[in-house]
Tab-separated table of C-alpha atoms in Angstrom:
chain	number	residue	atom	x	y	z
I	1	UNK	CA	35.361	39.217	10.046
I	2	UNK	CA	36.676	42.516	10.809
I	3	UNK	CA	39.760	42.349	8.178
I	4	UNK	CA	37.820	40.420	5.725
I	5	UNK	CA	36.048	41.764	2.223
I	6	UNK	CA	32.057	41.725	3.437
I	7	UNK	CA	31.025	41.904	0.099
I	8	UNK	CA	32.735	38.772	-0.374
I	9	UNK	CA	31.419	37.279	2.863
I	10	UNK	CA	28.080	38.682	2.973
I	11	UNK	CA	24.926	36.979	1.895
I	12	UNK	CA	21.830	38.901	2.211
I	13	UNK	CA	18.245	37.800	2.030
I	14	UNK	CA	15.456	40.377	2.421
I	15	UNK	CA	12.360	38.728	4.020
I	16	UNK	CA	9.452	40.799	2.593
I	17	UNK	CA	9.181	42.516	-0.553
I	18	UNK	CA	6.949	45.638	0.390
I	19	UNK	CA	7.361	48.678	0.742
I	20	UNK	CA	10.241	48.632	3.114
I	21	UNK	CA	12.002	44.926	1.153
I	22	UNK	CA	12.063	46.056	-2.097
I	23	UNK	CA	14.035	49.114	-2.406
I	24	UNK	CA	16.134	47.569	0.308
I	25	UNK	CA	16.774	44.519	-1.291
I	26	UNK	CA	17.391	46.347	-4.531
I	27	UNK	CA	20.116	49.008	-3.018
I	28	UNK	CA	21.812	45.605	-1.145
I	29	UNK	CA	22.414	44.212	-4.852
I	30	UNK	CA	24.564	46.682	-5.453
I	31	UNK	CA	26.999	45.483	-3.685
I	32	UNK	CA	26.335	41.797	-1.974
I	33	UNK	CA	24.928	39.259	-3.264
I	34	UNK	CA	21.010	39.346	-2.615
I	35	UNK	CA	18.276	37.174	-2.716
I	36	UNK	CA	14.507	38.985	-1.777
I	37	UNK	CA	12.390	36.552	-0.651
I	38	UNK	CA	8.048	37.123	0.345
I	39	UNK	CA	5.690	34.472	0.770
I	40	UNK	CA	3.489	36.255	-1.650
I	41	UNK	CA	4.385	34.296	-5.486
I	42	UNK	CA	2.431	36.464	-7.479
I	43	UNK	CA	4.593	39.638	-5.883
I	44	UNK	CA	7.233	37.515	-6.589
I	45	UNK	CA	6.678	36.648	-10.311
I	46	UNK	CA	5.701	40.032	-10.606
I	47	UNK	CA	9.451	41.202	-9.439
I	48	UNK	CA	10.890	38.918	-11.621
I	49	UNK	CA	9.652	40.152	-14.583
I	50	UNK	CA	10.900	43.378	-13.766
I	51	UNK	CA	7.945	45.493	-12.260
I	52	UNK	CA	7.257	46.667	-9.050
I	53	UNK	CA	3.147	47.725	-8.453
I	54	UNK	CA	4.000	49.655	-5.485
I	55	UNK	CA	6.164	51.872	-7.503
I	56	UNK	CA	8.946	52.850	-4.876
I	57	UNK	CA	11.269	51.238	-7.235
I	58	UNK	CA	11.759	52.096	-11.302
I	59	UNK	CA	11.063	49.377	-13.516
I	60	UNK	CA	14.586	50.385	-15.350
I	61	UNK	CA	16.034	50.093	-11.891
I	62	UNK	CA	14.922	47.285	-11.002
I	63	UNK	CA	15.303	45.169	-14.009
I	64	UNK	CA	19.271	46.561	-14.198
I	65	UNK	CA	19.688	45.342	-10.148
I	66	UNK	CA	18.447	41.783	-11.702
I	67	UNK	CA	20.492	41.624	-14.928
I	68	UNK	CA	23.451	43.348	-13.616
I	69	UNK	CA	23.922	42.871	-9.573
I	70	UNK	CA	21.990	39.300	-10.059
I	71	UNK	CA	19.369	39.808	-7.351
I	72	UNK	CA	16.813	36.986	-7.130
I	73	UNK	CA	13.250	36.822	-6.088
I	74	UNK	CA	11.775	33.358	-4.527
I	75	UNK	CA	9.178	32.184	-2.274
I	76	UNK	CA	10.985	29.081	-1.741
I	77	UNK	CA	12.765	29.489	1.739
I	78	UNK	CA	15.532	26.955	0.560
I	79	UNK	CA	16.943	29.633	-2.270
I	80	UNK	CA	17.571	31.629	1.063
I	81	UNK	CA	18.825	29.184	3.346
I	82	UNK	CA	22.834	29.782	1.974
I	83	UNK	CA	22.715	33.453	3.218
I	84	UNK	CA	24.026	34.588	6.271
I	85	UNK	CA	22.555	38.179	6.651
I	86	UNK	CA	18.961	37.742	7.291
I	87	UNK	CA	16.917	41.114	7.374
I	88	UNK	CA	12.907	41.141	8.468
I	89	UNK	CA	11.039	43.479	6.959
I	90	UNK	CA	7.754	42.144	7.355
I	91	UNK	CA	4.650	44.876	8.311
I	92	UNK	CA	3.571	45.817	11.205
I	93	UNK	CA	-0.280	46.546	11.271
I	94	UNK	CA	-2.737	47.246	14.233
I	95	UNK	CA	-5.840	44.991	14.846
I	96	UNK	CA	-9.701	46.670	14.618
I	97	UNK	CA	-8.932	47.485	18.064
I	98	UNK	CA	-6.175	49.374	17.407
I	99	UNK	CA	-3.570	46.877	19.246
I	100	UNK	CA	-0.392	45.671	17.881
I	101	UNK	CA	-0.428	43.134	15.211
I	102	UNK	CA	2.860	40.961	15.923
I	103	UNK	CA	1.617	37.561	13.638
I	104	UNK	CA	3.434	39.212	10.550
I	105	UNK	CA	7.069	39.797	12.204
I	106	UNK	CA	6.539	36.167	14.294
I	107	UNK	CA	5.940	34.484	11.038
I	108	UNK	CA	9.061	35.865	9.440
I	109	UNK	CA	10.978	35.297	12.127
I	110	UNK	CA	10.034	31.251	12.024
I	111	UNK	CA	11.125	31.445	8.329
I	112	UNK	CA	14.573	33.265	9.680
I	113	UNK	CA	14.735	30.049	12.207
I	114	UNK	CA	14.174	27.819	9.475
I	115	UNK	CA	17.340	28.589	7.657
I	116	UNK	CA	19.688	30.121	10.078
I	117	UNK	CA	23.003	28.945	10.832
I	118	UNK	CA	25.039	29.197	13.683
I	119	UNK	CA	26.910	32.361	12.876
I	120	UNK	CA	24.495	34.006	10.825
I	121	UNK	CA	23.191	37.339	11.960
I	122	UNK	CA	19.280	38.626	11.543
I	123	UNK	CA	18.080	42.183	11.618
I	124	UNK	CA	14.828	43.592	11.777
I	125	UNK	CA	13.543	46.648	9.942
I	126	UNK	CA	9.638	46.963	11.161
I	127	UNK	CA	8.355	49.211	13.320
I	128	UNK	CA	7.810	48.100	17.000
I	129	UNK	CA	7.681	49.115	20.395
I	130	UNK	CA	10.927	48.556	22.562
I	131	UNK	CA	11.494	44.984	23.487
I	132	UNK	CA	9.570	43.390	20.408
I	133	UNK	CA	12.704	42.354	19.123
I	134	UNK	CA	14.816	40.562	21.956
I	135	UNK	CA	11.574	39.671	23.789
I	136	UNK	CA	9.191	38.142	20.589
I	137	UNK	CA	11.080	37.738	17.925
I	138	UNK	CA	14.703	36.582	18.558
I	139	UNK	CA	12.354	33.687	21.070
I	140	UNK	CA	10.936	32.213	17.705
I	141	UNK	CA	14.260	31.696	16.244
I	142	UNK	CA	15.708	30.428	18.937
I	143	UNK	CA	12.635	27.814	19.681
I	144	UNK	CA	12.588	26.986	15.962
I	145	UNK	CA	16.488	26.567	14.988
I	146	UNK	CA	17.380	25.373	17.943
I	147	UNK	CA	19.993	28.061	18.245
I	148	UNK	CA	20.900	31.011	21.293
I	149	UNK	CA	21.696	34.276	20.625
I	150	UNK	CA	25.262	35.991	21.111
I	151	UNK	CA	26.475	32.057	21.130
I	152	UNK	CA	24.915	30.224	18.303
I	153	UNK	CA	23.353	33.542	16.073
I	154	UNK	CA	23.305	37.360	16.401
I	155	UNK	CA	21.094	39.909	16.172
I	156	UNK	CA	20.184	43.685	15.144
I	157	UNK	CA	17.818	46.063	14.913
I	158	UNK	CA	17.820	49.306	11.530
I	159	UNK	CA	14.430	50.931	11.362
I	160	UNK	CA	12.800	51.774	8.519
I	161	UNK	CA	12.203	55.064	7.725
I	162	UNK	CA	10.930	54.476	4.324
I	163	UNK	CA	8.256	57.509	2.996
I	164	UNK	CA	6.241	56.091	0.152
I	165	UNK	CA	6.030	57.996	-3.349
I	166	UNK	CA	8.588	60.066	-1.575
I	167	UNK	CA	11.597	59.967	-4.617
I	168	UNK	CA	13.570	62.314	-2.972
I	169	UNK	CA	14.501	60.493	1.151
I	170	UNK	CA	15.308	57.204	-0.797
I	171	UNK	CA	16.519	54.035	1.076
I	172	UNK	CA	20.046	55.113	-0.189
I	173	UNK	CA	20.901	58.838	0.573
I	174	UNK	CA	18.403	58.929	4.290
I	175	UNK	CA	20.907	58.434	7.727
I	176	UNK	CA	20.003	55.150	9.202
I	177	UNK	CA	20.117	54.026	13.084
I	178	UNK	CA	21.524	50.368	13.652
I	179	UNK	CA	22.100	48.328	16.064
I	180	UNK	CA	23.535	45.046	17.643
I	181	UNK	CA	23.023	42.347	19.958
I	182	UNK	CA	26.741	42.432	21.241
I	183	UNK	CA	29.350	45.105	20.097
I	184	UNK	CA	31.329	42.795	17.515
I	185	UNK	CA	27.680	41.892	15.925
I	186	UNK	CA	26.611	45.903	16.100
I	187	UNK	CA	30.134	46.459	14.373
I	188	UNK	CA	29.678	44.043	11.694
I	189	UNK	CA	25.551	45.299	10.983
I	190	UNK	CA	26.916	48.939	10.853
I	191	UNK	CA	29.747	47.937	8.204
I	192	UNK	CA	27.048	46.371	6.131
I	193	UNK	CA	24.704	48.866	5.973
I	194	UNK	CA	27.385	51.473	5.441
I	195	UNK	CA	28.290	50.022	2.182
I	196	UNK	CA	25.361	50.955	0.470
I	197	UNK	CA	24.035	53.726	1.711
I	198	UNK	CA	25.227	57.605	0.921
I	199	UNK	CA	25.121	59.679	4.193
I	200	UNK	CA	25.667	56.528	6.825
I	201	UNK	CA	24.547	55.623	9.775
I	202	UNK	CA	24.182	56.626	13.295
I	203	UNK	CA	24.798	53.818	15.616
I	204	UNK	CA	21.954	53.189	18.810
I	205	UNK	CA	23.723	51.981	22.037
I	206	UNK	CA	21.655	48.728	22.082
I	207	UNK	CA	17.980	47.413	19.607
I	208	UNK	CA	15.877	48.956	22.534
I	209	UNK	CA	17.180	52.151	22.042
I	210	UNK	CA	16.888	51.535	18.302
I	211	UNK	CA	13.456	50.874	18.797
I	212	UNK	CA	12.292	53.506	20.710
I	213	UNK	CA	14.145	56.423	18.386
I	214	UNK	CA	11.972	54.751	15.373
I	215	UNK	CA	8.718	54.527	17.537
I	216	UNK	CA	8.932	57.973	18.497
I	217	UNK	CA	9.707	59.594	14.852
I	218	UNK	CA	5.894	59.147	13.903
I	219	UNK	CA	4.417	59.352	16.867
I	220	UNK	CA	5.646	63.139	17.642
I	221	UNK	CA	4.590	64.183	14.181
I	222	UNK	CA	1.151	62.611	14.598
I	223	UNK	CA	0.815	64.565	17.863
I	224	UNK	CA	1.987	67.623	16.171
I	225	UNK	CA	-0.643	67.077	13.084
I	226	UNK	CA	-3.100	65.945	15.807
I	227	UNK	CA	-2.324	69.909	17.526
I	228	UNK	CA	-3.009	71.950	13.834
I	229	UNK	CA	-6.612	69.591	13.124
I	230	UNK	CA	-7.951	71.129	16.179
I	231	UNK	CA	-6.250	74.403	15.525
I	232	UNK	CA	-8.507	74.096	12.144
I	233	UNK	CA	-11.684	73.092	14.033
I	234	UNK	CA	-11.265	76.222	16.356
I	235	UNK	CA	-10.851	78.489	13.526
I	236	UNK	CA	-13.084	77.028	10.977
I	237	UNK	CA	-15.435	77.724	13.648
I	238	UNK	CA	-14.205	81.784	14.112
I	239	UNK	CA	-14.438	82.254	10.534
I	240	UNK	CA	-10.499	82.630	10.321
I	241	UNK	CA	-8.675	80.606	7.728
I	242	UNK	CA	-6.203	77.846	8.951
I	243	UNK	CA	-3.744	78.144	6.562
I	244	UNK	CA	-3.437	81.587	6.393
I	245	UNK	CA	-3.042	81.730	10.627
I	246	UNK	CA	-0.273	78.940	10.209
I	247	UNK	CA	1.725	81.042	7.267
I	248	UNK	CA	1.983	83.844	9.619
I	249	UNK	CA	3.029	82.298	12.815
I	250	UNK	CA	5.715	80.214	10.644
I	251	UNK	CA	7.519	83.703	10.347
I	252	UNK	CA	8.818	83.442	13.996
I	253	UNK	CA	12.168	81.469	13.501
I	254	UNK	CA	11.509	78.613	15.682
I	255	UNK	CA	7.772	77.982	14.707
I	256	UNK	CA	7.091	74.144	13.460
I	257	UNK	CA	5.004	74.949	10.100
I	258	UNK	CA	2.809	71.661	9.627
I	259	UNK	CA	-0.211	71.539	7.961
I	260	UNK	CA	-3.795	69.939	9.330
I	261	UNK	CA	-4.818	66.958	7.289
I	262	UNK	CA	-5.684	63.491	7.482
I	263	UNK	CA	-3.217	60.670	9.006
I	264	UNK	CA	-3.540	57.549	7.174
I	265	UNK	CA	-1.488	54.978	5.975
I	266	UNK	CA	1.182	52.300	7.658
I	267	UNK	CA	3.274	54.773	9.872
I	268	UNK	CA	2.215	57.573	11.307
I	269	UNK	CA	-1.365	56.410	12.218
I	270	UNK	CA	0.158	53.073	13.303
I	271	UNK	CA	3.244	53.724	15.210
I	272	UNK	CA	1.609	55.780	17.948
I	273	UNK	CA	-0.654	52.548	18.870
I	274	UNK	CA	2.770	50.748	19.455
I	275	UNK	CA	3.938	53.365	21.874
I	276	UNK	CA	0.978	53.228	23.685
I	277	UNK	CA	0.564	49.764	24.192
I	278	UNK	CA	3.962	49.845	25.364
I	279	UNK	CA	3.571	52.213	27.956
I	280	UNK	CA	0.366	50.707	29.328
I	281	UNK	CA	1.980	47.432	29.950
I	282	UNK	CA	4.948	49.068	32.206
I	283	UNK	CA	1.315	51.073	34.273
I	284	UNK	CA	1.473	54.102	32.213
I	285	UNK	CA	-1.229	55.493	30.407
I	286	UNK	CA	0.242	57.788	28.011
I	287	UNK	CA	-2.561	61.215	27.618
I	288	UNK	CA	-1.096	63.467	24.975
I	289	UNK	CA	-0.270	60.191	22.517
I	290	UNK	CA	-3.999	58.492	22.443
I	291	UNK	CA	-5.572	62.162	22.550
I	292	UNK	CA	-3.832	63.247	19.465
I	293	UNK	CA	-4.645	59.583	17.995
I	294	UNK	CA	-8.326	60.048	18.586
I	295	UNK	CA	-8.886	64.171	16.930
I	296	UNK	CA	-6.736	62.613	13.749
I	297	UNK	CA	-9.134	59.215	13.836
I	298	UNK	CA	-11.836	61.745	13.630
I	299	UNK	CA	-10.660	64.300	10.569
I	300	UNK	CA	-12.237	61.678	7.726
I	301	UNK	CA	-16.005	62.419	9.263
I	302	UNK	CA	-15.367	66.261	10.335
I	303	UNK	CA	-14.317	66.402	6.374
I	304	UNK	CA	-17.824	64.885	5.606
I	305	UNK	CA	-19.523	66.705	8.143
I	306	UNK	CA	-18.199	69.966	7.070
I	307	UNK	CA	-19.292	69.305	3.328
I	308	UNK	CA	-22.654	68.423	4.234
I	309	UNK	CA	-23.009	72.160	6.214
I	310	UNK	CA	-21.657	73.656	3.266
I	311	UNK	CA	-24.148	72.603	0.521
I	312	UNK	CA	-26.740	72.381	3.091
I	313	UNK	CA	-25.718	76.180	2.959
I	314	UNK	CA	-26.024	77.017	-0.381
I	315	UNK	CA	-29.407	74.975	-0.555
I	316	UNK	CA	-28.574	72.024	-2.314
I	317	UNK	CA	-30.357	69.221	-1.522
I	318	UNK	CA	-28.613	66.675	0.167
I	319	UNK	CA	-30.545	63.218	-0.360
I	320	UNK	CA	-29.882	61.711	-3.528
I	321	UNK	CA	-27.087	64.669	-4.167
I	322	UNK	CA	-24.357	63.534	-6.098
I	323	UNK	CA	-20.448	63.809	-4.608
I	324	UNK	CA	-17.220	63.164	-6.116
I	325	UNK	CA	-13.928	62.246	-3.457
I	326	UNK	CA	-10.877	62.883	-5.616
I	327	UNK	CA	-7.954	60.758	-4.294
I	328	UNK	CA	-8.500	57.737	-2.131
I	329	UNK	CA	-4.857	57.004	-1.486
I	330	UNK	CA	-3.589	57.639	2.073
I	331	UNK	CA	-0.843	60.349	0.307
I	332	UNK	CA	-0.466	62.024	-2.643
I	333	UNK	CA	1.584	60.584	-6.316
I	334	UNK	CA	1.631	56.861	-4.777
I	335	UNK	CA	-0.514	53.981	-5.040
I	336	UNK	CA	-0.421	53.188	-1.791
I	337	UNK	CA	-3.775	52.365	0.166
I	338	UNK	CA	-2.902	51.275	3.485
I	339	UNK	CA	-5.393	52.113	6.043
I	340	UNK	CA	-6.413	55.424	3.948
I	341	UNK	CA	-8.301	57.838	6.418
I	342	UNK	CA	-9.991	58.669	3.190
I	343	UNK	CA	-12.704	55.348	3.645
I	344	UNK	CA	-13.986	57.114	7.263
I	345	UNK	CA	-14.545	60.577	4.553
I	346	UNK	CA	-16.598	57.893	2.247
I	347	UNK	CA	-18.414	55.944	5.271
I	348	UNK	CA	-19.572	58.757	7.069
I	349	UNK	CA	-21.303	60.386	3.258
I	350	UNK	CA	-23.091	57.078	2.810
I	351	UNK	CA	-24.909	57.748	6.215
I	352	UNK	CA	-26.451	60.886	3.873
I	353	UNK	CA	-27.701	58.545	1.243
I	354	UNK	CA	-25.485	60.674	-1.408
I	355	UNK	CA	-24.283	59.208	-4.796
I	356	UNK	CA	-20.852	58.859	-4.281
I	357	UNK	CA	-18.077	58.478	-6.414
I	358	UNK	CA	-14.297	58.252	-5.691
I	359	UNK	CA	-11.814	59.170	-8.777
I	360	UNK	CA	-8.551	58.396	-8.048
I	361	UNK	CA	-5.549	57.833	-10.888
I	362	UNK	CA	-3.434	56.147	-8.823
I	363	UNK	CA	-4.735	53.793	-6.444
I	364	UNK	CA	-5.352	49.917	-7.581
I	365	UNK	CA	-9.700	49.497	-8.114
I	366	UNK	CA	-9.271	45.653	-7.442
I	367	UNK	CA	-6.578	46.324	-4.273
I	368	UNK	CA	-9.289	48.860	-2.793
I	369	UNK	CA	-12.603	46.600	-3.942
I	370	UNK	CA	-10.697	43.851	-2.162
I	371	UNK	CA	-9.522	45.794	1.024
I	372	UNK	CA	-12.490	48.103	1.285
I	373	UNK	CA	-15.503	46.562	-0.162
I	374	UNK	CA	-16.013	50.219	-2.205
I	375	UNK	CA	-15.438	50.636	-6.404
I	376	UNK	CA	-13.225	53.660	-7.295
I	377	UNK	CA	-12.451	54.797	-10.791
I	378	UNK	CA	-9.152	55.734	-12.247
I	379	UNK	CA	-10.941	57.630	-15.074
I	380	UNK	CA	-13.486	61.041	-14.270
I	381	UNK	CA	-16.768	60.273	-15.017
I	382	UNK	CA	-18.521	62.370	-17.515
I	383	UNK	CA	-21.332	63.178	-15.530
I	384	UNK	CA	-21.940	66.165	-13.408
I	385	UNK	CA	-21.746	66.621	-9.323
I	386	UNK	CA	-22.838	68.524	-6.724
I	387	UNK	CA	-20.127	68.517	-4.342
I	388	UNK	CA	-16.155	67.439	-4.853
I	389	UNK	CA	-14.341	66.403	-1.915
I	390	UNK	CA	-10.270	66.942	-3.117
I	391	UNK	CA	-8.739	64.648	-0.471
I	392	UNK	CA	-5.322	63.899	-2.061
I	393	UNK	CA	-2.752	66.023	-3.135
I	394	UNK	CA	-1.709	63.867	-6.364
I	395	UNK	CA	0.260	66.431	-9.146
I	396	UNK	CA	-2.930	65.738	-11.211
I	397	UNK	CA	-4.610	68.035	-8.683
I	398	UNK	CA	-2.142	70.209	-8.086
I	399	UNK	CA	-1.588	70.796	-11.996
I	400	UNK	CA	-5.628	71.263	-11.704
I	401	UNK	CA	-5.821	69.241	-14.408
I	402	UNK	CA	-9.399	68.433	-13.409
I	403	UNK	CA	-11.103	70.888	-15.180
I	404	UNK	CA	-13.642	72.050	-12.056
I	405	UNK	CA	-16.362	74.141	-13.852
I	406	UNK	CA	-17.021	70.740	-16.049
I	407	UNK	CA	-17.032	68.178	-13.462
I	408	UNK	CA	-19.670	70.540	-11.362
I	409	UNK	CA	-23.150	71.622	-11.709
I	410	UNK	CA	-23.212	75.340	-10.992
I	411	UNK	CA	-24.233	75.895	-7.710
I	412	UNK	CA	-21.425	73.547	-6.180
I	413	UNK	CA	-19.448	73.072	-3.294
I	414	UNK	CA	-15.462	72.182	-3.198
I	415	UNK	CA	-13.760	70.708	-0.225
I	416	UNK	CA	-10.306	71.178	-0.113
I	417	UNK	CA	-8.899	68.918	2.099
I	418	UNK	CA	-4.991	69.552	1.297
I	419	UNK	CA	-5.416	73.553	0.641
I	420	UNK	CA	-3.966	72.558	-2.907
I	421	UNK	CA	-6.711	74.460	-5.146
I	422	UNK	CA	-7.344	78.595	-5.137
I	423	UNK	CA	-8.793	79.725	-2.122
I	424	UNK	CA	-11.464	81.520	-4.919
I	425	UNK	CA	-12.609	78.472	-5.998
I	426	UNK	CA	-13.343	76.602	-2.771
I	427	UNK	CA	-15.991	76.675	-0.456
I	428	UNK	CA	-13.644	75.388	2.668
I	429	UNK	CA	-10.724	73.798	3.681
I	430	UNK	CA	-8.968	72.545	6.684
């Protein structure tokens, strides 16, 4: 296939239509002919008419990839089964216990060995450890088509590195690692991917290596995060502001400038877990990984903790006091609720028997009723608090288009979890 047309030859079905699917999916249209397939219907229907909830792709853009590049949505696994380019990108979650959830990518891959034909080449996109590929998934499509790899199908491995709300790192103009299961199939993934996107890729000497550069990404900026939360602790506790400490020492020319803050959502407070695990099974116990997991795991209650102190402070009375969380999403200018840190800020309040309220204008109130069990509003209440907890950046806070002075009785406290407000205004901050 090296001296063929691809686009020609290639046919590409997504499996997945999240986060990661979607814009992927969308950019393949572009130039192969792509069908996006989830076992979800009513994210399915919902692509088909032309909107995506999870916002990571425009409306415009994704009605124009239908119309114009003809890319189809199904849940039907036979409306995939004439492709030849299958590519996972199914979610990767950890259990309450914080181990590896694997049932999402082993499902997918027993659709991909449903439909796969001797030839055909698959390719994973979620997050694992090293080894999940060749060792758990490429085993279910082999037991279910009845196929071998590198004689009867082929396989790759092109992490994610997807940043939700984040319009700027899109699918399209980040570098991407791939990866093959023999050099001819490595050649052929690379030369696909290539053809969509705008600064290439960089080419891993085999899907372990693959794996472990993606693995790694989040779990080294967790650690670092994980280093600057207890920097804040210490100098909450000194009286010296955070913030201004880290400003300073980002003047030295090698300095990493990162901000504390709480670690949510599907990456960065996941990924870590996977390394872990990993380690542990070949009889290491990895110290510096789990420690920064567990000061991050604790930010939500030091938040609440810290707010409590504060209006204890200034004499308010705590029982029956009423506090507002702005933002509930796990970042800021997405609707995106994935294992929010911002529930542990809301479960350790209700311990104080406090009113609570969480305002947030992007996040989904049935998506977060049905994940969390809690009711958030997308609309402030007129009604007046005693506290205000700003836990998300979203431009609506940044613009301070909250007006504070009417949303707060006047003896008040303000959190400011993401330093976004005036340091006048605020009563603390990481």
């Amino acid at each position: 296939m090296q001296n063929e047309n691809i686009n020609d030859t290639i046919r590409i079905a997504v499996i997945g239509l999240g986060y990661v699917g979607l814009p992927l999916a969308r950019l393949f249209s572009t130039r192969f002919r792509t069908v996006g397939y989830d076992i979800n219907k009513n994210r399915v229907d919902a692509l088909k008419s032309g909107h995506d909830a999870t916002l990571e792709v425009d409306d415009g853009l994704l009605r124009k990839a239908i119309n114009e590049h003809g890319l189809k949505f199904t849940s039907d696994t036979d409306d995939i089964r004439e492709c030849n380019f299958y590519v996972v990108a199914a979610p990767t979650p950890v259990d309450i216990n914080h181990n590896p959830d694997l049932s999402p990518l082993i499902g997918a891959s027993r659709t991909v060995g449903t439909v796969i034909s001797k030839g055909d080449i698959a390719v994973y996109e979620s997050t694992v450890y090293p080894g999940v590929t060749e060792e758990v998934c490429i085993p279910v499509i082999e037991e279910v088509s009845g196929l071998k790899l590198n004689t009867g199908f082929f396989a790759g491995y092109s992490p994610e590195r997807v940043n939700p709300g984040d319009k700027q790192h899109t699918v399209e103009n980040i570098l991407k690692i791939t990866s093959g299961s023999t050099p001819e199939a490595a050649d052929l993934i690379d030369r696909v991917y290539n053809e969509v996107l705008e600064n290439g890729t960089y080419r891993a000497s085999s899907i372990k290596v693959a794996e472990a550069a993606k693995v790694i990404e989040n779990s080294q900026r967790d650690i670092n995060i994980a280093f600057v939360n207890e920097l804040s602790k210490i100098f909450t506790l000194m009286g010296i502001d955070t913030l201004e400490v880290l400003d300073a020492a980002a003047t030295k020319w090698n300095f990493i400038k990162m901000n504390p803050g709480l670690v949510g959502g599907h990456c960065i407070s996941v990924d870590p877990y996977y390394l872990a695990q990993c380690a542990q099974r070949h009889g290491y116990n990895p110290e510096i990984i789990l420690a920064g997991r567990r000061v991050n795991d604790g930010m939500g209650a030091y938040v609440a903790n810290q707010t409590i102190k504060l209006m204890l402070k200034k004499g308010i009375q705590v029982l029956k006091s009423k506090i507002i969380i702005m933002g509930f999403t796990f970042k800021e200018n997405c609707p995106d609720v994935r294992n929010t840190k911002i529930i542990d800020i809301y479960r350790a309040l209700e311990e104080y028997n406090v009113d609570l309220t969480v305002y947030d204008p992007w996040a989904s109130p049935e998506i977060v009723r049905e994940v969390y069990g809690i009711e958030i509003v997308n609309r402030l209440p007129r009604e007046k608090f005693d506290a205000a907890i700003v836990a998300v950046a979203h431009g609506e806070f940044r613009r301070h288009e909250v007006d504070m002075d009417a949303l707060l009785n006047p003896v008040h406290v303000i959190y400011d979890v993401k330093g976004i407000l005036p340091r006048e205004i605020i009563d603390g901050r990481l």
